[in-house]
Amino acid sequence: MLNVLLTRLRQGHRTASYPKSEPILPDRFRGLLQIDANKCLTLRNPQKQNDCVKCATICPTNAIRVIAEQGPQIDLGKCIFCGDCVHACPTQAVTHSSIYPMSTRQRSDLNISHNKTLALAKPLAHELRRIFKRSLHLRQVSAGGCNACESDINVLSTLTFDLGRFGIKMVASPRHADGLIITGPVTENMKLALEKTYAAVANPKIVIAVGACAISGGLFAGHTQTHNGIDNLLPVDLYIPGCPPHPYTILDGLLRLLGRLPKQ
């Protein structure tokens, strides 16, 4: 027993210092997509845009479309961060960065291009922020998810991230929750359960969409047994893109919504 205690003392404090310091992400991390206008063949030769639409053609979720003189337009709400567009681009004009903050308050803010940057989420209105800033209880609803987004939400409760230190907790009942954090494309079988869960949360309440499936349907968009995410069913307060989003992307979005991030 003494050896165990001594080992624990030697290990010290293991919780990451985020948000006081930037997280250390792996080299293979696929963050925000970026477009280099100087390398993009469509932007360099707008009259020949049809000669290069490889990034758009190979995208499995139709997240990219190429417009003359505007170049590639990327919808992060549909993007599954597979990297196919990066590999398909013959000039390396499309690349993944190491930028992990990607959450927005509006669905349209997830659309980016070479001259339109991501409009990151702003905090809740003053009254809601006063209520939820120090204590936010969320009910997680998997509306047909594959468990990838759910896993990255669950990992926020481990000692590395320690979500509880921010006053944010996942609860088992919507009766005890201040809002919902939803994953999955909303399958037909989960639609009624999701609506009942939302109705069971007392006002005021917030809704957070995590992952491409919850935002747009992801790979399942257009399928007859899904509802293409929650946008058409519930009012969404925060969109967190990814497939799945990195835990730091989710944590960054939650803290932005609550106004808990240090001022830049």
PDB file of C-alpha atoms in Angstrom:
ATOM      1  CA  MET A   1       0.000   0.000   0.000  1.00  0.00           C
ATOM      2  CA  LEU A   2       2.849   2.366   0.852  1.00  0.00           C
ATOM      3  CA  ASN A   3       4.455   1.707  -2.522  1.00  0.00           C
ATOM      4  CA  VAL A   4       1.193   2.550  -4.267  1.00  0.00           C
ATOM      5  CA  LEU A   5       0.949   5.856  -2.425  1.00  0.00           C
ATOM      6  CA  LEU A   6       4.581   6.703  -3.181  1.00  0.00           C
ATOM      7  CA  THR A   7       4.025   5.909  -6.868  1.00  0.00           C
ATOM      8  CA  ARG A   8       0.998   8.181  -6.922  1.00  0.00           C
ATOM      9  CA  LEU A   9       2.989  10.982  -5.351  1.00  0.00           C
ATOM     10  CA  ARG A  10       5.745  10.580  -7.928  1.00  0.00           C
ATOM     11  CA  GLN A  11       3.194  10.634 -10.763  1.00  0.00           C
ATOM     12  CA  GLY A  12       1.869  13.984  -9.596  1.00  0.00           C
ATOM     13  CA  HIS A  13      -1.034  15.878 -11.141  1.00  0.00           C
ATOM     14  CA  ARG A  14      -2.046  14.363 -14.494  1.00  0.00           C
ATOM     15  CA  THR A  15      -4.906  16.650 -15.582  1.00  0.00           C
ATOM     16  CA  ALA A  16      -4.057  18.797 -18.608  1.00  0.00           C
ATOM     17  CA  SER A  17      -3.554  22.489 -17.955  1.00  0.00           C
ATOM     18  CA  TYR A  18      -5.927  23.442 -20.784  1.00  0.00           C
ATOM     19  CA  PRO A  19      -7.262  26.135 -21.249  1.00  0.00           C
ATOM     20  CA  LYS A  20      -4.385  27.905 -19.487  1.00  0.00           C
ATOM     21  CA  SER A  21      -2.003  26.402 -22.042  1.00  0.00           C
ATOM     22  CA  GLU A  22      -2.526  24.967 -25.507  1.00  0.00           C
ATOM     23  CA  PRO A  23      -2.952  21.176 -25.711  1.00  0.00           C
ATOM     24  CA  ILE A  24      -0.312  18.939 -27.253  1.00  0.00           C
ATOM     25  CA  LEU A  25      -1.936  17.190 -30.203  1.00  0.00           C
ATOM     26  CA  PRO A  26      -0.575  14.200 -32.129  1.00  0.00           C
ATOM     27  CA  ASP A  27       1.228  14.754 -35.436  1.00  0.00           C
ATOM     28  CA  ARG A  28      -1.519  12.856 -37.268  1.00  0.00           C
ATOM     29  CA  PHE A  29      -4.279  15.105 -35.895  1.00  0.00           C
ATOM     30  CA  ARG A  30      -6.581  16.303 -38.683  1.00  0.00           C
ATOM     31  CA  GLY A  31      -7.724  19.771 -37.771  1.00  0.00           C
ATOM     32  CA  LEU A  32      -9.405  22.593 -39.648  1.00  0.00           C
ATOM     33  CA  LEU A  33      -9.103  22.306 -43.439  1.00  0.00           C
ATOM     34  CA  GLN A  34      -7.286  25.167 -45.132  1.00  0.00           C
ATOM     35  CA  ILE A  35      -7.094  26.234 -48.777  1.00  0.00           C
ATOM     36  CA  ASP A  36      -3.987  27.850 -50.238  1.00  0.00           C
ATOM     37  CA  ALA A  37      -5.231  30.178 -53.000  1.00  0.00           C
ATOM     38  CA  ASN A  38      -1.742  30.412 -54.502  1.00  0.00           C
ATOM     39  CA  LYS A  39      -1.652  26.657 -55.082  1.00  0.00           C
ATOM     40  CA  CYS A  40      -5.283  25.957 -56.035  1.00  0.00           C
ATOM     41  CA  LEU A  41      -5.516  25.389 -59.800  1.00  0.00           C
ATOM     42  CA  THR A  42      -9.120  26.617 -59.902  1.00  0.00           C
ATOM     43  CA  LEU A  43      -8.258  29.925 -58.242  1.00  0.00           C
ATOM     44  CA  ARG A  44      -5.143  30.399 -60.324  1.00  0.00           C
ATOM     45  CA  ASN A  45      -7.023  29.687 -63.565  1.00  0.00           C
ATOM     46  CA  PRO A  46     -10.718  30.490 -62.932  1.00  0.00           C
ATOM     47  CA  GLN A  47     -11.563  30.065 -66.604  1.00  0.00           C
ATOM     48  CA  LYS A  48     -10.508  26.430 -66.363  1.00  0.00           C
ATOM     49  CA  GLN A  49     -12.194  25.529 -63.098  1.00  0.00           C
ATOM     50  CA  ASN A  50     -13.626  22.375 -64.596  1.00  0.00           C
ATOM     51  CA  ASP A  51     -10.113  21.071 -65.124  1.00  0.00           C
ATOM     52  CA  CYS A  52      -9.669  20.493 -61.408  1.00  0.00           C
ATOM     53  CA  VAL A  53     -12.529  19.505 -59.167  1.00  0.00           C
ATOM     54  CA  LYS A  54     -10.769  16.496 -57.716  1.00  0.00           C
ATOM     55  CA  CYS A  55     -11.285  17.573 -54.101  1.00  0.00           C
ATOM     56  CA  ALA A  56     -15.025  17.913 -54.679  1.00  0.00           C
ATOM     57  CA  THR A  57     -15.362  14.753 -56.738  1.00  0.00           C
ATOM     58  CA  ILE A  58     -13.682  12.485 -54.221  1.00  0.00           C
ATOM     59  CA  CYS A  59     -15.480  13.843 -51.141  1.00  0.00           C
ATOM     60  CA  PRO A  60     -17.768  11.038 -49.851  1.00  0.00           C
ATOM     61  CA  THR A  61     -20.227  13.450 -48.187  1.00  0.00           C
ATOM     62  CA  ASN A  62     -20.344  16.210 -50.829  1.00  0.00           C
ATOM     63  CA  ALA A  63     -18.840  18.616 -48.320  1.00  0.00           C
ATOM     64  CA  ILE A  64     -16.848  20.422 -51.031  1.00  0.00           C
ATOM     65  CA  ARG A  65     -18.104  22.228 -54.101  1.00  0.00           C
ATOM     66  CA  VAL A  66     -16.026  24.258 -56.509  1.00  0.00           C
ATOM     67  CA  ILE A  67     -17.341  27.622 -57.715  1.00  0.00           C
ATOM     68  CA  ALA A  68     -15.760  29.614 -60.510  1.00  0.00           C
ATOM     69  CA  GLU A  69     -13.487  32.429 -59.261  1.00  0.00           C
ATOM     70  CA  GLN A  70     -14.276  31.450 -55.659  1.00  0.00           C
ATOM     71  CA  GLY A  71     -12.564  28.098 -55.597  1.00  0.00           C
ATOM     72  CA  PRO A  72     -13.421  25.229 -53.237  1.00  0.00           C
ATOM     73  CA  GLN A  73     -16.172  25.865 -50.691  1.00  0.00           C
ATOM     74  CA  ILE A  74     -16.015  23.512 -47.720  1.00  0.00           C
ATOM     75  CA  ASP A  75     -18.968  22.704 -45.457  1.00  0.00           C
ATOM     76  CA  LEU A  76     -17.417  21.564 -42.175  1.00  0.00           C
ATOM     77  CA  GLY A  77     -20.844  20.419 -41.035  1.00  0.00           C
ATOM     78  CA  LYS A  78     -20.685  17.679 -43.660  1.00  0.00           C
ATOM     79  CA  CYS A  79     -16.937  17.020 -43.541  1.00  0.00           C
ATOM     80  CA  ILE A  80     -15.861  13.723 -41.962  1.00  0.00           C
ATOM     81  CA  PHE A  81     -12.175  14.721 -41.983  1.00  0.00           C
ATOM     82  CA  CYS A  82     -11.233  11.599 -43.938  1.00  0.00           C
ATOM     83  CA  GLY A  83      -8.398  13.418 -45.722  1.00  0.00           C
ATOM     84  CA  ASP A  84      -9.367  12.172 -49.189  1.00  0.00           C
ATOM     85  CA  CYS A  85      -9.473  15.735 -50.555  1.00  0.00           C
ATOM     86  CA  VAL A  86      -5.997  16.405 -49.180  1.00  0.00           C
ATOM     87  CA  HIS A  87      -4.580  13.338 -50.920  1.00  0.00           C
ATOM     88  CA  ALA A  88      -6.491  14.018 -54.151  1.00  0.00           C
ATOM     89  CA  CYS A  89      -5.330  17.624 -54.560  1.00  0.00           C
ATOM     90  CA  PRO A  90      -2.479  17.572 -57.114  1.00  0.00           C
ATOM     91  CA  THR A  91      -0.919  20.791 -55.785  1.00  0.00           C
ATOM     92  CA  GLN A  92      -1.410  20.294 -52.032  1.00  0.00           C
ATOM     93  CA  ALA A  93      -3.676  23.342 -51.972  1.00  0.00           C
ATOM     94  CA  VAL A  94      -6.040  21.655 -49.508  1.00  0.00           C
ATOM     95  CA  THR A  95      -4.441  20.656 -46.232  1.00  0.00           C
ATOM     96  CA  HIS A  96      -5.352  19.772 -42.691  1.00  0.00           C
ATOM     97  CA  SER A  97      -4.065  22.201 -40.089  1.00  0.00           C
ATOM     98  CA  SER A  98      -3.530  21.534 -36.389  1.00  0.00           C
ATOM     99  CA  ILE A  99      -6.290  23.998 -35.496  1.00  0.00           C
ATOM    100  CA  TYR A 100      -8.748  22.257 -33.183  1.00  0.00           C
ATOM    101  CA  PRO A 101     -11.262  25.043 -32.220  1.00  0.00           C
ATOM    102  CA  MET A 102     -14.044  24.674 -34.793  1.00  0.00           C
ATOM    103  CA  SER A 103     -17.347  25.153 -32.967  1.00  0.00           C
ATOM    104  CA  THR A 104     -19.886  27.688 -34.205  1.00  0.00           C
ATOM    105  CA  ARG A 105     -23.238  29.059 -33.079  1.00  0.00           C
ATOM    106  CA  GLN A 106     -24.753  29.199 -36.578  1.00  0.00           C
ATOM    107  CA  ARG A 107     -24.931  26.380 -39.107  1.00  0.00           C
ATOM    108  CA  SER A 108     -23.926  28.735 -41.935  1.00  0.00           C
ATOM    109  CA  ASP A 109     -20.718  29.664 -40.107  1.00  0.00           C
ATOM    110  CA  LEU A 110     -19.363  26.172 -40.810  1.00  0.00           C
ATOM    111  CA  ASN A 111     -18.976  27.067 -44.501  1.00  0.00           C
ATOM    112  CA  ILE A 112     -15.424  28.151 -45.260  1.00  0.00           C
ATOM    113  CA  SER A 113     -13.337  28.984 -48.308  1.00  0.00           C
ATOM    114  CA  HIS A 114      -9.920  30.462 -49.038  1.00  0.00           C
ATOM    115  CA  ASN A 115     -11.181  33.948 -48.139  1.00  0.00           C
ATOM    116  CA  LYS A 116     -13.805  33.070 -45.529  1.00  0.00           C
ATOM    117  CA  THR A 117     -12.526  31.948 -42.174  1.00  0.00           C
ATOM    118  CA  LEU A 118     -14.421  30.067 -39.524  1.00  0.00           C
ATOM    119  CA  ALA A 119     -16.601  32.239 -37.267  1.00  0.00           C
ATOM    120  CA  LEU A 120     -15.998  30.595 -33.917  1.00  0.00           C
ATOM    121  CA  ALA A 121     -18.809  30.313 -31.398  1.00  0.00           C
ATOM    122  CA  LYS A 122     -19.662  33.273 -29.233  1.00  0.00           C
ATOM    123  CA  PRO A 123     -20.892  32.882 -25.643  1.00  0.00           C
ATOM    124  CA  LEU A 124     -24.530  32.478 -24.710  1.00  0.00           C
ATOM    125  CA  ALA A 125     -26.629  35.537 -24.042  1.00  0.00           C
ATOM    126  CA  HIS A 126     -25.960  37.190 -20.677  1.00  0.00           C
ATOM    127  CA  GLU A 127     -28.949  35.701 -18.838  1.00  0.00           C
ATOM    128  CA  LEU A 128     -28.280  32.127 -20.000  1.00  0.00           C
ATOM    129  CA  ARG A 129     -24.581  32.513 -19.282  1.00  0.00           C
ATOM    130  CA  ARG A 130     -25.390  33.711 -15.776  1.00  0.00           C
ATOM    131  CA  ILE A 131     -27.425  30.548 -15.195  1.00  0.00           C
ATOM    132  CA  PHE A 132     -25.142  27.955 -16.811  1.00  0.00           C
ATOM    133  CA  LYS A 133     -21.622  29.396 -16.598  1.00  0.00           C
ATOM    134  CA  ARG A 134     -20.654  27.735 -13.305  1.00  0.00           C
ATOM    135  CA  SER A 135     -22.905  24.674 -13.483  1.00  0.00           C
ATOM    136  CA  LEU A 136     -24.100  22.954 -16.630  1.00  0.00           C
ATOM    137  CA  HIS A 137     -25.657  19.496 -16.583  1.00  0.00           C
ATOM    138  CA  LEU A 138     -26.085  17.781 -19.946  1.00  0.00           C
ATOM    139  CA  ARG A 139     -27.964  14.662 -21.013  1.00  0.00           C
ATOM    140  CA  GLN A 140     -26.162  12.860 -23.819  1.00  0.00           C
ATOM    141  CA  VAL A 141     -28.449  11.401 -26.493  1.00  0.00           C
ATOM    142  CA  SER A 142     -27.094   9.019 -29.105  1.00  0.00           C
ATOM    143  CA  ALA A 143     -29.614   9.383 -31.920  1.00  0.00           C
ATOM    144  CA  GLY A 144     -28.218   6.550 -34.006  1.00  0.00           C
ATOM    145  CA  GLY A 145     -24.519   7.337 -33.610  1.00  0.00           C
ATOM    146  CA  CYS A 146     -21.705   4.849 -34.213  1.00  0.00           C
ATOM    147  CA  ASN A 147     -20.233   5.422 -30.710  1.00  0.00           C
ATOM    148  CA  ALA A 148     -17.221   7.402 -31.979  1.00  0.00           C
ATOM    149  CA  CYS A 149     -18.588  10.818 -30.951  1.00  0.00           C
ATOM    150  CA  GLU A 150     -20.043   9.254 -27.823  1.00  0.00           C
ATOM    151  CA  SER A 151     -16.611   7.890 -26.875  1.00  0.00           C
ATOM    152  CA  ASP A 152     -14.960  11.280 -27.281  1.00  0.00           C
ATOM    153  CA  ILE A 153     -17.643  12.855 -25.090  1.00  0.00           C
ATOM    154  CA  ASN A 154     -17.150  10.165 -22.449  1.00  0.00           C
ATOM    155  CA  VAL A 155     -13.378  10.624 -22.439  1.00  0.00           C
ATOM    156  CA  LEU A 156     -13.886  14.213 -21.273  1.00  0.00           C
ATOM    157  CA  SER A 157     -14.741  12.801 -17.858  1.00  0.00           C
ATOM    158  CA  THR A 158     -11.344  11.107 -17.471  1.00  0.00           C
ATOM    159  CA  LEU A 159      -8.625  12.703 -15.365  1.00  0.00           C
ATOM    160  CA  THR A 160      -6.781  14.041 -18.439  1.00  0.00           C
ATOM    161  CA  PHE A 161      -9.619  16.416 -19.281  1.00  0.00           C
ATOM    162  CA  ASP A 162     -11.584  16.410 -15.995  1.00  0.00           C
ATOM    163  CA  LEU A 163     -14.734  18.029 -17.371  1.00  0.00           C
ATOM    164  CA  GLY A 164     -16.131  18.352 -13.850  1.00  0.00           C
ATOM    165  CA  ARG A 165     -13.584  21.050 -12.912  1.00  0.00           C
ATOM    166  CA  PHE A 166     -15.512  23.412 -15.213  1.00  0.00           C
ATOM    167  CA  GLY A 167     -18.815  22.585 -13.541  1.00  0.00           C
ATOM    168  CA  ILE A 168     -19.984  20.568 -16.561  1.00  0.00           C
ATOM    169  CA  LYS A 169     -21.443  17.127 -15.890  1.00  0.00           C
ATOM    170  CA  MET A 170     -23.243  14.429 -17.846  1.00  0.00           C
ATOM    171  CA  VAL A 171     -26.398  13.279 -16.103  1.00  0.00           C
ATOM    172  CA  ALA A 172     -28.576  10.196 -16.551  1.00  0.00           C
ATOM    173  CA  SER A 173     -31.974  11.875 -16.703  1.00  0.00           C
ATOM    174  CA  PRO A 174     -33.231  14.784 -18.823  1.00  0.00           C
ATOM    175  CA  ARG A 175     -35.187  15.872 -15.732  1.00  0.00           C
ATOM    176  CA  HIS A 176     -31.848  16.720 -14.119  1.00  0.00           C
ATOM    177  CA  ALA A 177     -30.321  18.316 -17.223  1.00  0.00           C
ATOM    178  CA  ASP A 178     -29.937  21.886 -18.444  1.00  0.00           C
ATOM    179  CA  GLY A 179     -29.626  20.749 -22.050  1.00  0.00           C
ATOM    180  CA  LEU A 180     -28.888  17.978 -24.513  1.00  0.00           C
ATOM    181  CA  ILE A 181     -25.661  17.018 -26.237  1.00  0.00           C
ATOM    182  CA  ILE A 182     -26.689  14.980 -29.265  1.00  0.00           C
ATOM    183  CA  THR A 183     -24.790  12.637 -31.573  1.00  0.00           C
ATOM    184  CA  GLY A 184     -25.883  10.597 -34.574  1.00  0.00           C
ATOM    185  CA  PRO A 185     -27.967  11.390 -37.679  1.00  0.00           C
ATOM    186  CA  VAL A 186     -31.302  10.898 -35.831  1.00  0.00           C
ATOM    187  CA  THR A 187     -32.612   7.610 -37.082  1.00  0.00           C
ATOM    188  CA  GLU A 188     -36.337   7.105 -37.532  1.00  0.00           C
ATOM    189  CA  ASN A 189     -36.417   4.853 -34.471  1.00  0.00           C
ATOM    190  CA  MET A 190     -34.726   7.523 -32.315  1.00  0.00           C
ATOM    191  CA  LYS A 191     -36.735  10.534 -33.486  1.00  0.00           C
ATOM    192  CA  LEU A 192     -39.583  10.180 -30.992  1.00  0.00           C
ATOM    193  CA  ALA A 193     -37.197   9.340 -28.130  1.00  0.00           C
ATOM    194  CA  LEU A 194     -35.158  12.455 -28.917  1.00  0.00           C
ATOM    195  CA  GLU A 195     -38.239  14.673 -29.019  1.00  0.00           C
ATOM    196  CA  LYS A 196     -39.503  13.277 -25.705  1.00  0.00           C
ATOM    197  CA  THR A 197     -36.088  13.747 -24.109  1.00  0.00           C
ATOM    198  CA  TYR A 198     -35.964  17.357 -25.295  1.00  0.00           C
ATOM    199  CA  ALA A 199     -39.467  17.987 -23.942  1.00  0.00           C
ATOM    200  CA  ALA A 200     -38.443  16.539 -20.551  1.00  0.00           C
ATOM    201  CA  VAL A 201     -35.682  19.138 -20.073  1.00  0.00           C
ATOM    202  CA  ALA A 202     -36.901  22.187 -18.181  1.00  0.00           C
ATOM    203  CA  ASN A 203     -36.609  25.677 -19.677  1.00  0.00           C
ATOM    204  CA  PRO A 204     -34.312  27.417 -20.299  1.00  0.00           C
ATOM    205  CA  LYS A 205     -32.347  24.700 -22.104  1.00  0.00           C
ATOM    206  CA  ILE A 206     -29.639  24.398 -24.685  1.00  0.00           C
ATOM    207  CA  VAL A 207     -28.951  21.913 -27.491  1.00  0.00           C
ATOM    208  CA  ILE A 208     -25.484  20.934 -28.716  1.00  0.00           C
ATOM    209  CA  ALA A 209     -24.890  18.977 -31.940  1.00  0.00           C
ATOM    210  CA  VAL A 210     -21.672  16.934 -31.909  1.00  0.00           C
ATOM    211  CA  GLY A 211     -20.246  15.415 -35.077  1.00  0.00           C
ATOM    212  CA  ALA A 212     -21.054  15.479 -38.781  1.00  0.00           C
ATOM    213  CA  CYS A 213     -23.971  13.065 -38.356  1.00  0.00           C
ATOM    214  CA  ALA A 214     -25.778  15.243 -35.799  1.00  0.00           C
ATOM    215  CA  ILE A 215     -25.151  18.377 -37.874  1.00  0.00           C
ATOM    216  CA  SER A 216     -25.939  17.176 -41.394  1.00  0.00           C
ATOM    217  CA  GLY A 217     -26.486  13.421 -41.395  1.00  0.00           C
ATOM    218  CA  GLY A 218     -22.845  12.761 -42.286  1.00  0.00           C
ATOM    219  CA  LEU A 219     -22.348   9.597 -44.293  1.00  0.00           C
ATOM    220  CA  PHE A 220     -26.029   8.753 -43.798  1.00  0.00           C
ATOM    221  CA  ALA A 221     -27.416  12.007 -45.247  1.00  0.00           C
ATOM    222  CA  GLY A 222     -30.333  11.395 -47.576  1.00  0.00           C
ATOM    223  CA  HIS A 223     -31.076   7.921 -46.269  1.00  0.00           C
ATOM    224  CA  THR A 224     -34.784   7.263 -45.828  1.00  0.00           C
ATOM    225  CA  GLN A 225     -34.287   6.047 -42.254  1.00  0.00           C
ATOM    226  CA  THR A 226     -32.484   9.147 -41.008  1.00  0.00           C
ATOM    227  CA  HIS A 227     -33.451  12.809 -40.551  1.00  0.00           C
ATOM    228  CA  ASN A 228     -30.116  14.346 -41.627  1.00  0.00           C
ATOM    229  CA  GLY A 229     -29.212  15.533 -38.157  1.00  0.00           C
ATOM    230  CA  ILE A 230     -31.124  17.601 -35.651  1.00  0.00           C
ATOM    231  CA  ASP A 231     -31.268  20.941 -37.451  1.00  0.00           C
ATOM    232  CA  ASN A 232     -34.807  20.352 -38.719  1.00  0.00           C
ATOM    233  CA  LEU A 233     -36.042  18.956 -35.414  1.00  0.00           C
ATOM    234  CA  LEU A 234     -34.639  21.062 -32.575  1.00  0.00           C
ATOM    235  CA  PRO A 235     -33.158  24.555 -32.105  1.00  0.00           C
ATOM    236  CA  VAL A 236     -29.374  24.140 -31.956  1.00  0.00           C
ATOM    237  CA  ASP A 237     -27.197  26.425 -29.829  1.00  0.00           C
ATOM    238  CA  LEU A 238     -23.781  24.982 -30.682  1.00  0.00           C
ATOM    239  CA  TYR A 239     -22.382  23.016 -33.621  1.00  0.00           C
ATOM    240  CA  ILE A 240     -19.213  20.968 -33.050  1.00  0.00           C
ATOM    241  CA  PRO A 241     -17.952  19.487 -36.355  1.00  0.00           C
ATOM    242  CA  GLY A 242     -15.819  16.381 -36.759  1.00  0.00           C
ATOM    243  CA  CYS A 243     -16.076  12.650 -37.279  1.00  0.00           C
ATOM    244  CA  PRO A 244     -15.613  12.313 -34.420  1.00  0.00           C
ATOM    245  CA  PRO A 245     -14.524  15.687 -33.034  1.00  0.00           C
ATOM    246  CA  HIS A 246     -11.355  15.554 -30.944  1.00  0.00           C
ATOM    247  CA  PRO A 247     -12.117  15.820 -27.207  1.00  0.00           C
ATOM    248  CA  TYR A 248     -10.327  19.177 -27.157  1.00  0.00           C
ATOM    249  CA  THR A 249     -12.592  20.392 -29.978  1.00  0.00           C
ATOM    250  CA  ILE A 250     -15.631  19.437 -27.917  1.00  0.00           C
ATOM    251  CA  LEU A 251     -14.215  20.949 -24.734  1.00  0.00           C
ATOM    252  CA  ASP A 252     -13.263  24.147 -26.557  1.00  0.00           C
ATOM    253  CA  GLY A 253     -16.811  24.463 -27.902  1.00  0.00           C
ATOM    254  CA  LEU A 254     -18.407  23.966 -24.487  1.00  0.00           C
ATOM    255  CA  LEU A 255     -16.132  26.537 -22.854  1.00  0.00           C
ATOM    256  CA  ARG A 256     -16.702  29.035 -25.656  1.00  0.00           C
ATOM    257  CA  LEU A 257     -20.451  28.661 -25.249  1.00  0.00           C
ATOM    258  CA  LEU A 258     -20.166  29.356 -21.524  1.00  0.00           C
ATOM    259  CA  GLY A 259     -17.661  32.182 -21.917  1.00  0.00           C
ATOM    260  CA  ARG A 260     -15.093  30.269 -19.840  1.00  0.00           C
ATOM    261  CA  LEU A 261     -12.088  30.621 -22.148  1.00  0.00           C
ATOM    262  CA  PRO A 262      -9.378  33.139 -21.218  1.00  0.00           C
ATOM    263  CA  LYS A 263      -9.519  36.293 -23.316  1.00  0.00           C
ATOM    264  CA  GLN A 264      -7.109  36.134 -26.237  1.00  0.00           C
TER     265      GLN A 264
END
